[in-house]
Amino acid sequence: MRPFDYTRAKSAAAATRQAASGGTFIAGGTNLLDLMKLEVMAPDALIDINRLDLNHIEETDDGGLRIGALVTNSDLANDMRVRRDWPVLSRALLAGASGQLRNKATTGGNLLQRTRCLYFYDRAMACNKREPGSGCAAREGVNRILAILGTSEHCIATHPSDMAVAMRALGAEVETLKEDETTRRLTLDELYLLPGDRPDRETVLEAGELITAVVLPPPVDGRQTYRKVRDRASYAFALVSVAGIVAMEDGRITKADLAFGGLAPKPWRDAQVEGVLIGEAPSEALFNKAADLLLAEAQGFGDNDFKLPLARRTLVSVLTELTQEARI
Ligand code: SF4
């Protein structure tokens, strides 16, 4: 690990100013410290934001929830309001990492964790995300955990978060504070960038811009679940995951909010997949039609070809589960 300066931020505004002049925020550090030990990231200065007043979960005027960026994954997963009204989020959080990591990892940090592509962590290998223009060893290499949607010729990495997948399905928005003390709100679709020809740029956040909170919309009708398919029963990243919120009325689907993990460089949502389900009676044929749309432009790279049939089966299974009561 290379030497670095360390500063404890006294306020969010001060933290953004320090970060804008070249520092890197640290909160739980559960991903950043690994990256620093491997010298994949080598910030000159760390700005510790752990003592900022961003660790509360508050109800919003419209019945939603504002989650401070420093709320830990454990506290968020176990919050009674989240467990009762946004269970897909609680389940996604509890499917991620381990108990020890969830006790340290924060909401903001979880959103900004880096890909687990093996080549990104190995400085001897070509990686456009780590070193722009060096190539992508994963395309022809070991790519079992990597993406089949939203990729580019420059990068096929996946976003590793479970939490972000549930938040995408819920329509959550991220609140940020910029160096000039202005704030903005971004949907998760707006926050994350696809790799294109700049896989080193992962979000639209500007230098020094700090995620201060995530806002959940009010609870919605319907059944919710988070299904994660992985190599081990715990402490493993998703090969495929589906966050689903489905509502039914008179035997027909009236809501189908679906987000996918393990498939793309960002939590994936596809309006066509949801649109084909609305107004229809549930059936395996319908669910397969939704999977056809989801996978219409999917591309495997060898080791990860299995994700195409796995994504189909997982989607069909989740939709079957979420509509089952109404079909009996
Ligand atoms: Fe790097 Fe992306 Fe290629 Fe992995 S997939 S080696 S992160 S450029």
PDB file of C-alpha atoms in Angstrom, residues 70-317:
ATOM      1  CA  LEU A  70     -23.651   6.294   6.232  1.00  0.00           C
ATOM      2  CA  VAL A  71     -26.433   3.957   7.390  1.00  0.00           C
ATOM      3  CA  THR A  72     -24.817   0.540   7.489  1.00  0.00           C
ATOM      4  CA  ASN A  73     -26.136  -2.336   5.398  1.00  0.00           C
ATOM      5  CA  SER A  74     -26.993  -4.209   8.639  1.00  0.00           C
ATOM      6  CA  ASP A  75     -28.983  -1.337  10.106  1.00  0.00           C
ATOM      7  CA  LEU A  76     -30.861  -0.800   6.862  1.00  0.00           C
ATOM      8  CA  ALA A  77     -31.655  -4.491   6.374  1.00  0.00           C
ATOM      9  CA  ASN A  78     -32.970  -4.758   9.934  1.00  0.00           C
ATOM     10  CA  ASP A  79     -34.968  -1.530  10.041  1.00  0.00           C
ATOM     11  CA  MET A  80     -38.562  -2.577  10.815  1.00  0.00           C
ATOM     12  CA  ARG A  81     -40.017  -0.115   8.292  1.00  0.00           C
ATOM     13  CA  VAL A  82     -37.799  -1.508   5.532  1.00  0.00           C
ATOM     14  CA  ARG A  83     -38.598  -5.104   6.487  1.00  0.00           C
ATOM     15  CA  ARG A  84     -42.338  -4.384   6.492  1.00  0.00           C
ATOM     16  CA  ASP A  85     -42.804  -2.029   3.533  1.00  0.00           C
ATOM     17  CA  TRP A  86     -39.772  -2.539   1.263  1.00  0.00           C
ATOM     18  CA  PRO A  87     -38.923  -6.211   1.940  1.00  0.00           C
ATOM     19  CA  VAL A  88     -37.179  -6.611  -1.423  1.00  0.00           C
ATOM     20  CA  LEU A  89     -34.528  -4.204  -0.149  1.00  0.00           C
ATOM     21  CA  SER A  90     -34.060  -5.974   3.160  1.00  0.00           C
ATOM     22  CA  ARG A  91     -33.735  -9.336   1.403  1.00  0.00           C
ATOM     23  CA  ALA A  92     -31.240  -7.997  -1.117  1.00  0.00           C
ATOM     24  CA  LEU A  93     -29.085  -6.541   1.649  1.00  0.00           C
ATOM     25  CA  LEU A  94     -29.117  -9.765   3.636  1.00  0.00           C
ATOM     26  CA  ALA A  95     -28.139 -11.697   0.496  1.00  0.00           C
ATOM     27  CA  GLY A  96     -24.981  -9.599   0.167  1.00  0.00           C
ATOM     28  CA  ALA A  97     -21.525 -10.128   1.652  1.00  0.00           C
ATOM     29  CA  SER A  98     -21.266 -11.433   5.240  1.00  0.00           C
ATOM     30  CA  GLY A  99     -22.559 -10.251   8.597  1.00  0.00           C
ATOM     31  CA  GLN A 100     -19.231  -8.638   9.467  1.00  0.00           C
ATOM     32  CA  LEU A 101     -19.037  -6.781   6.165  1.00  0.00           C
ATOM     33  CA  ARG A 102     -22.655  -5.621   6.397  1.00  0.00           C
ATOM     34  CA  ASN A 103     -21.873  -4.149   9.825  1.00  0.00           C
ATOM     35  CA  LYS A 104     -19.211  -1.911   8.258  1.00  0.00           C
ATOM     36  CA  ALA A 105     -20.442  -1.330   4.704  1.00  0.00           C
ATOM     37  CA  THR A 106     -22.518   1.807   4.180  1.00  0.00           C
ATOM     38  CA  THR A 107     -25.387   2.675   1.874  1.00  0.00           C
ATOM     39  CA  GLY A 108     -23.348   5.170  -0.158  1.00  0.00           C
ATOM     40  CA  GLY A 109     -20.323   2.890  -0.333  1.00  0.00           C
ATOM     41  CA  ASN A 110     -22.416  -0.066  -1.431  1.00  0.00           C
ATOM     42  CA  LEU A 111     -23.664   1.931  -4.418  1.00  0.00           C
ATOM     43  CA  LEU A 112     -20.129   2.918  -5.385  1.00  0.00           C
ATOM     44  CA  GLN A 113     -18.325  -0.396  -4.873  1.00  0.00           C
ATOM     45  CA  ARG A 114     -16.212  -1.475  -7.823  1.00  0.00           C
ATOM     46  CA  THR A 115     -16.604  -4.521 -10.057  1.00  0.00           C
ATOM     47  CA  ARG A 116     -15.218  -7.874  -8.915  1.00  0.00           C
ATOM     48  CA  CYS A 117     -13.769  -8.685 -12.358  1.00  0.00           C
ATOM     49  CA  LEU A 118     -10.616 -10.665 -11.552  1.00  0.00           C
ATOM     50  CA  TYR A 119      -8.512  -8.760 -14.070  1.00  0.00           C
ATOM     51  CA  PHE A 120      -9.416  -5.405 -12.543  1.00  0.00           C
ATOM     52  CA  TYR A 121      -7.747  -6.566  -9.319  1.00  0.00           C
ATOM     53  CA  ASP A 122      -4.653  -8.022 -11.045  1.00  0.00           C
ATOM     54  CA  ARG A 123      -2.269  -5.253 -12.061  1.00  0.00           C
ATOM     55  CA  ALA A 124      -0.315  -7.623 -14.319  1.00  0.00           C
ATOM     56  CA  MET A 125      -3.328  -7.994 -16.637  1.00  0.00           C
ATOM     57  CA  ALA A 126      -4.811  -5.671 -19.254  1.00  0.00           C
ATOM     58  CA  CYS A 127      -7.852  -3.809 -17.979  1.00  0.00           C
ATOM     59  CA  ASN A 128      -9.394  -0.711 -19.575  1.00  0.00           C
ATOM     60  CA  LYS A 129     -11.233   0.136 -16.382  1.00  0.00           C
ATOM     61  CA  ARG A 130      -8.043   0.228 -14.302  1.00  0.00           C
ATOM     62  CA  GLU A 131      -5.768   1.514 -17.047  1.00  0.00           C
ATOM     63  CA  PRO A 132      -7.637   3.068 -19.988  1.00  0.00           C
ATOM     64  CA  GLY A 133      -6.388   1.882 -23.366  1.00  0.00           C
ATOM     65  CA  SER A 134      -4.628  -1.226 -22.029  1.00  0.00           C
ATOM     66  CA  GLY A 135      -7.245  -3.678 -23.329  1.00  0.00           C
ATOM     67  CA  CYS A 136      -9.687  -6.097 -21.698  1.00  0.00           C
ATOM     68  CA  ALA A 137      -8.253  -9.447 -20.655  1.00  0.00           C
ATOM     69  CA  ALA A 138     -11.680 -10.671 -19.594  1.00  0.00           C
ATOM     70  CA  ARG A 139     -13.282 -10.831 -23.035  1.00  0.00           C
ATOM     71  CA  GLU A 140     -11.115 -13.802 -24.018  1.00  0.00           C
ATOM     72  CA  GLY A 141     -10.341 -14.873 -20.480  1.00  0.00           C
ATOM     73  CA  VAL A 142     -12.080 -16.100 -17.334  1.00  0.00           C
ATOM     74  CA  ASN A 143     -15.399 -14.280 -17.557  1.00  0.00           C
ATOM     75  CA  ARG A 144     -17.790 -16.572 -15.702  1.00  0.00           C
ATOM     76  CA  ILE A 145     -19.091 -13.807 -13.412  1.00  0.00           C
ATOM     77  CA  LEU A 146     -19.155 -11.059 -16.033  1.00  0.00           C
ATOM     78  CA  ALA A 147     -21.862  -9.310 -18.018  1.00  0.00           C
ATOM     79  CA  ILE A 148     -24.089 -10.337 -20.917  1.00  0.00           C
ATOM     80  CA  LEU A 149     -26.044  -7.067 -21.242  1.00  0.00           C
ATOM     81  CA  GLY A 150     -24.883  -3.458 -21.628  1.00  0.00           C
ATOM     82  CA  THR A 151     -21.299  -4.451 -22.405  1.00  0.00           C
ATOM     83  CA  SER A 152     -18.915  -2.823 -24.860  1.00  0.00           C
ATOM     84  CA  GLU A 153     -15.857  -4.016 -26.728  1.00  0.00           C
ATOM     85  CA  HIS A 154     -13.862  -2.232 -24.010  1.00  0.00           C
ATOM     86  CA  CYS A 155     -15.372  -3.779 -20.871  1.00  0.00           C
ATOM     87  CA  ILE A 156     -17.773  -6.555 -19.842  1.00  0.00           C
ATOM     88  CA  ALA A 157     -17.695  -6.015 -16.068  1.00  0.00           C
ATOM     89  CA  THR A 158     -20.754  -6.401 -13.848  1.00  0.00           C
ATOM     90  CA  HIS A 159     -21.840  -4.140 -11.018  1.00  0.00           C
ATOM     91  CA  PRO A 160     -21.614  -6.288  -7.884  1.00  0.00           C
ATOM     92  CA  SER A 161     -24.220  -4.705  -5.576  1.00  0.00           C
ATOM     93  CA  ASP A 162     -27.371  -6.557  -4.485  1.00  0.00           C
ATOM     94  CA  MET A 163     -28.735  -3.509  -2.659  1.00  0.00           C
ATOM     95  CA  ALA A 164     -28.613  -1.362  -5.795  1.00  0.00           C
ATOM     96  CA  VAL A 165     -30.661  -3.919  -7.736  1.00  0.00           C
ATOM     97  CA  ALA A 166     -33.483  -3.744  -5.186  1.00  0.00           C
ATOM     98  CA  MET A 167     -33.251   0.051  -5.108  1.00  0.00           C
ATOM     99  CA  ARG A 168     -33.499   0.178  -8.898  1.00  0.00           C
ATOM    100  CA  ALA A 169     -36.666  -1.926  -8.815  1.00  0.00           C
ATOM    101  CA  LEU A 170     -38.093   0.348  -6.117  1.00  0.00           C
ATOM    102  CA  GLY A 171     -37.373   3.523  -8.098  1.00  0.00           C
ATOM    103  CA  ALA A 172     -35.028   4.937  -5.450  1.00  0.00           C
ATOM    104  CA  GLU A 173     -33.193   8.204  -6.006  1.00  0.00           C
ATOM    105  CA  VAL A 174     -29.764   9.272  -4.822  1.00  0.00           C
ATOM    106  CA  GLU A 175     -29.233  12.693  -3.229  1.00  0.00           C
ATOM    107  CA  THR A 176     -25.841  14.321  -3.645  1.00  0.00           C
ATOM    108  CA  LEU A 177     -23.931  17.392  -2.518  1.00  0.00           C
ATOM    109  CA  LYS A 178     -21.474  19.065  -4.856  1.00  0.00           C
ATOM    110  CA  GLU A 179     -18.389  21.113  -4.130  1.00  0.00           C
ATOM    111  CA  ASP A 180     -20.305  24.360  -4.814  1.00  0.00           C
ATOM    112  CA  GLU A 181     -22.837  23.230  -2.156  1.00  0.00           C
ATOM    113  CA  THR A 182     -25.612  22.611  -4.687  1.00  0.00           C
ATOM    114  CA  THR A 183     -27.547  19.377  -4.405  1.00  0.00           C
ATOM    115  CA  ARG A 184     -29.121  17.093  -6.951  1.00  0.00           C
ATOM    116  CA  ARG A 185     -31.211  13.954  -7.178  1.00  0.00           C
ATOM    117  CA  LEU A 186     -30.442  11.124  -9.557  1.00  0.00           C
ATOM    118  CA  THR A 187     -32.273   7.935 -10.345  1.00  0.00           C
ATOM    119  CA  LEU A 188     -30.023   4.894 -10.280  1.00  0.00           C
ATOM    120  CA  ASP A 189     -30.304   4.719 -14.057  1.00  0.00           C
ATOM    121  CA  GLU A 190     -28.973   8.280 -14.230  1.00  0.00           C
ATOM    122  CA  LEU A 191     -26.252   7.642 -11.636  1.00  0.00           C
ATOM    123  CA  TYR A 192     -24.541   4.736 -13.396  1.00  0.00           C
ATOM    124  CA  LEU A 193     -22.876   4.879 -16.808  1.00  0.00           C
ATOM    125  CA  LEU A 194     -22.492   2.004 -19.234  1.00  0.00           C
ATOM    126  CA  PRO A 195     -18.855   1.306 -20.128  1.00  0.00           C
ATOM    127  CA  GLY A 196     -18.881   2.386 -23.801  1.00  0.00           C
ATOM    128  CA  ASP A 197     -15.338   3.481 -24.657  1.00  0.00           C
ATOM    129  CA  ARG A 198     -14.698   4.843 -21.132  1.00  0.00           C
ATOM    130  CA  PRO A 199     -15.134   1.956 -18.675  1.00  0.00           C
ATOM    131  CA  ASP A 200     -13.039   3.881 -16.148  1.00  0.00           C
ATOM    132  CA  ARG A 201     -15.996   6.295 -15.783  1.00  0.00           C
ATOM    133  CA  GLU A 202     -18.648   4.428 -13.800  1.00  0.00           C
ATOM    134  CA  THR A 203     -20.990   7.178 -12.576  1.00  0.00           C
ATOM    135  CA  VAL A 204     -21.980  10.735 -13.453  1.00  0.00           C
ATOM    136  CA  LEU A 205     -20.709  12.002 -10.086  1.00  0.00           C
ATOM    137  CA  GLU A 206     -18.385  14.982 -10.428  1.00  0.00           C
ATOM    138  CA  ALA A 207     -15.103  15.459  -8.602  1.00  0.00           C
ATOM    139  CA  GLY A 208     -15.898  15.960  -4.939  1.00  0.00           C
ATOM    140  CA  GLU A 209     -19.610  15.119  -5.300  1.00  0.00           C
ATOM    141  CA  LEU A 210     -20.788  13.225  -2.233  1.00  0.00           C
ATOM    142  CA  ILE A 211     -23.778  10.877  -2.020  1.00  0.00           C
ATOM    143  CA  THR A 212     -25.617  12.055   1.098  1.00  0.00           C
ATOM    144  CA  ALA A 213     -28.752   9.888   1.030  1.00  0.00           C
ATOM    145  CA  VAL A 214     -30.959   7.499  -0.902  1.00  0.00           C
ATOM    146  CA  VAL A 215     -34.689   8.268  -1.035  1.00  0.00           C
ATOM    147  CA  LEU A 216     -37.213   5.459  -1.362  1.00  0.00           C
ATOM    148  CA  PRO A 217     -40.649   6.286  -2.786  1.00  0.00           C
ATOM    149  CA  PRO A 218     -43.706   5.421  -0.667  1.00  0.00           C
ATOM    150  CA  PRO A 219     -44.557   1.720  -0.309  1.00  0.00           C
ATOM    151  CA  VAL A 220     -46.439   0.160  -3.204  1.00  0.00           C
ATOM    152  CA  ASP A 221     -48.993  -2.624  -3.509  1.00  0.00           C
ATOM    153  CA  GLY A 222     -47.867  -6.034  -4.616  1.00  0.00           C
ATOM    154  CA  ARG A 223     -45.625  -8.885  -3.593  1.00  0.00           C
ATOM    155  CA  GLN A 224     -41.882  -8.404  -3.420  1.00  0.00           C
ATOM    156  CA  THR A 225     -38.915 -10.721  -3.552  1.00  0.00           C
ATOM    157  CA  TYR A 226     -35.196 -10.797  -4.231  1.00  0.00           C
ATOM    158  CA  ARG A 227     -33.810 -13.969  -5.791  1.00  0.00           C
ATOM    159  CA  LYS A 228     -30.046 -14.351  -5.936  1.00  0.00           C
ATOM    160  CA  VAL A 229     -28.398 -17.226  -7.774  1.00  0.00           C
ATOM    161  CA  ARG A 230     -24.741 -17.707  -6.825  1.00  0.00           C
ATOM    162  CA  ASP A 231     -22.016 -20.322  -6.531  1.00  0.00           C
ATOM    163  CA  ARG A 232     -22.208 -20.560  -2.710  1.00  0.00           C
ATOM    164  CA  ALA A 233     -25.070 -20.124  -0.290  1.00  0.00           C
ATOM    165  CA  SER A 234     -23.437 -17.061   1.286  1.00  0.00           C
ATOM    166  CA  TYR A 235     -20.599 -14.595   0.791  1.00  0.00           C
ATOM    167  CA  ALA A 236     -20.694 -14.769  -3.003  1.00  0.00           C
ATOM    168  CA  PHE A 237     -21.638 -12.292  -5.690  1.00  0.00           C
ATOM    169  CA  ALA A 238     -24.708 -12.850  -7.850  1.00  0.00           C
ATOM    170  CA  LEU A 239     -24.424 -14.796 -11.078  1.00  0.00           C
ATOM    171  CA  VAL A 240     -27.973 -13.671 -11.726  1.00  0.00           C
ATOM    172  CA  SER A 241     -30.331 -11.857  -9.405  1.00  0.00           C
ATOM    173  CA  VAL A 242     -33.856 -10.549  -9.803  1.00  0.00           C
ATOM    174  CA  ALA A 243     -35.607  -7.956  -7.652  1.00  0.00           C
ATOM    175  CA  GLY A 244     -39.315  -8.145  -8.330  1.00  0.00           C
ATOM    176  CA  ILE A 245     -42.422  -6.235  -7.231  1.00  0.00           C
ATOM    177  CA  VAL A 246     -45.570  -7.604  -8.853  1.00  0.00           C
ATOM    178  CA  ALA A 247     -49.201  -6.661  -8.239  1.00  0.00           C
ATOM    179  CA  MET A 248     -52.304  -8.442  -9.545  1.00  0.00           C
ATOM    180  CA  GLU A 249     -55.938  -7.460  -9.950  1.00  0.00           C
ATOM    181  CA  ASP A 250     -58.749  -9.690 -11.240  1.00  0.00           C
ATOM    182  CA  GLY A 251     -56.259 -12.300 -12.347  1.00  0.00           C
ATOM    183  CA  ARG A 252     -54.149  -9.892 -14.379  1.00  0.00           C
ATOM    184  CA  ILE A 253     -50.796  -8.295 -13.707  1.00  0.00           C
ATOM    185  CA  THR A 254     -51.103  -4.587 -12.925  1.00  0.00           C
ATOM    186  CA  LYS A 255     -47.538  -3.891 -11.818  1.00  0.00           C
ATOM    187  CA  ALA A 256     -44.242  -5.576 -12.668  1.00  0.00           C
ATOM    188  CA  ASP A 257     -41.218  -3.648 -11.451  1.00  0.00           C
ATOM    189  CA  LEU A 258     -38.198  -5.817 -12.185  1.00  0.00           C
ATOM    190  CA  ALA A 259     -34.468  -5.183 -11.850  1.00  0.00           C
ATOM    191  CA  PHE A 260     -31.614  -7.565 -12.562  1.00  0.00           C
ATOM    192  CA  GLY A 261     -28.175  -8.049 -11.027  1.00  0.00           C
ATOM    193  CA  GLY A 262     -25.161 -10.023 -12.212  1.00  0.00           C
ATOM    194  CA  LEU A 263     -26.050  -9.405 -15.848  1.00  0.00           C
ATOM    195  CA  ALA A 264     -24.813  -5.907 -16.648  1.00  0.00           C
ATOM    196  CA  PRO A 265     -22.430  -3.095 -15.673  1.00  0.00           C
ATOM    197  CA  LYS A 266     -25.273  -1.451 -13.755  1.00  0.00           C
ATOM    198  CA  PRO A 267     -28.458  -2.675 -12.067  1.00  0.00           C
ATOM    199  CA  TRP A 268     -30.536  -3.502 -15.137  1.00  0.00           C
ATOM    200  CA  ARG A 269     -34.133  -2.595 -15.836  1.00  0.00           C
ATOM    201  CA  ASP A 270     -35.968  -2.983 -19.119  1.00  0.00           C
ATOM    202  CA  ALA A 271     -39.296  -1.214 -19.743  1.00  0.00           C
ATOM    203  CA  GLN A 272     -40.169  -3.672 -22.538  1.00  0.00           C
ATOM    204  CA  VAL A 273     -39.905  -6.631 -20.176  1.00  0.00           C
ATOM    205  CA  GLU A 274     -42.241  -4.968 -17.701  1.00  0.00           C
ATOM    206  CA  GLY A 275     -44.584  -3.656 -20.403  1.00  0.00           C
ATOM    207  CA  VAL A 276     -45.265  -7.063 -21.920  1.00  0.00           C
ATOM    208  CA  LEU A 277     -46.499  -8.353 -18.554  1.00  0.00           C
ATOM    209  CA  ILE A 278     -48.918  -5.544 -17.701  1.00  0.00           C
ATOM    210  CA  GLY A 279     -52.577  -6.336 -18.274  1.00  0.00           C
ATOM    211  CA  GLU A 280     -51.896 -10.003 -18.938  1.00  0.00           C
ATOM    212  CA  ALA A 281     -52.857 -13.139 -17.060  1.00  0.00           C
ATOM    213  CA  PRO A 282     -49.780 -14.919 -15.713  1.00  0.00           C
ATOM    214  CA  SER A 283     -48.572 -17.964 -17.631  1.00  0.00           C
ATOM    215  CA  GLU A 284     -45.274 -19.651 -18.346  1.00  0.00           C
ATOM    216  CA  ALA A 285     -45.587 -18.632 -22.001  1.00  0.00           C
ATOM    217  CA  LEU A 286     -45.963 -14.981 -20.977  1.00  0.00           C
ATOM    218  CA  PHE A 287     -42.975 -15.158 -18.631  1.00  0.00           C
ATOM    219  CA  ASN A 288     -40.855 -16.686 -21.381  1.00  0.00           C
ATOM    220  CA  LYS A 289     -41.921 -13.856 -23.674  1.00  0.00           C
ATOM    221  CA  ALA A 290     -40.646 -11.424 -21.045  1.00  0.00           C
ATOM    222  CA  ALA A 291     -37.376 -13.355 -20.897  1.00  0.00           C
ATOM    223  CA  ASP A 292     -37.108 -13.235 -24.707  1.00  0.00           C
ATOM    224  CA  LEU A 293     -37.285  -9.445 -24.511  1.00  0.00           C
ATOM    225  CA  LEU A 294     -34.796  -9.258 -21.638  1.00  0.00           C
ATOM    226  CA  LEU A 295     -32.265 -11.373 -23.502  1.00  0.00           C
ATOM    227  CA  ALA A 296     -32.875 -10.137 -27.045  1.00  0.00           C
ATOM    228  CA  GLU A 297     -29.524  -8.336 -27.131  1.00  0.00           C
ATOM    229  CA  ALA A 298     -27.658 -10.466 -24.595  1.00  0.00           C
ATOM    230  CA  GLN A 299     -24.231 -11.771 -25.551  1.00  0.00           C
ATOM    231  CA  GLY A 300     -22.112 -14.328 -23.752  1.00  0.00           C
ATOM    232  CA  PHE A 301     -18.321 -14.398 -23.900  1.00  0.00           C
ATOM    233  CA  GLY A 302     -17.632 -18.099 -23.346  1.00  0.00           C
ATOM    234  CA  ASP A 303     -17.462 -18.876 -19.640  1.00  0.00           C
ATOM    235  CA  ASN A 304     -20.545 -16.795 -18.948  1.00  0.00           C
ATOM    236  CA  ASP A 305     -22.762 -18.194 -21.746  1.00  0.00           C
ATOM    237  CA  PHE A 306     -24.672 -20.101 -19.072  1.00  0.00           C
ATOM    238  CA  LYS A 307     -26.078 -16.813 -17.795  1.00  0.00           C
ATOM    239  CA  LEU A 308     -28.510 -16.587 -20.720  1.00  0.00           C
ATOM    240  CA  PRO A 309     -30.533 -19.708 -19.802  1.00  0.00           C
ATOM    241  CA  LEU A 310     -29.975 -19.028 -16.100  1.00  0.00           C
ATOM    242  CA  ALA A 311     -31.416 -15.508 -16.376  1.00  0.00           C
ATOM    243  CA  ARG A 312     -34.423 -16.902 -18.229  1.00  0.00           C
ATOM    244  CA  ARG A 313     -35.097 -19.593 -15.640  1.00  0.00           C
ATOM    245  CA  THR A 314     -34.621 -17.190 -12.748  1.00  0.00           C
ATOM    246  CA  LEU A 315     -37.007 -14.615 -14.210  1.00  0.00           C
ATOM    247  CA  VAL A 316     -39.665 -17.239 -14.967  1.00  0.00           C
ATOM    248  CA  SER A 317     -39.306 -18.674 -11.470  1.00  0.00           C
TER     249      SER A 317
END
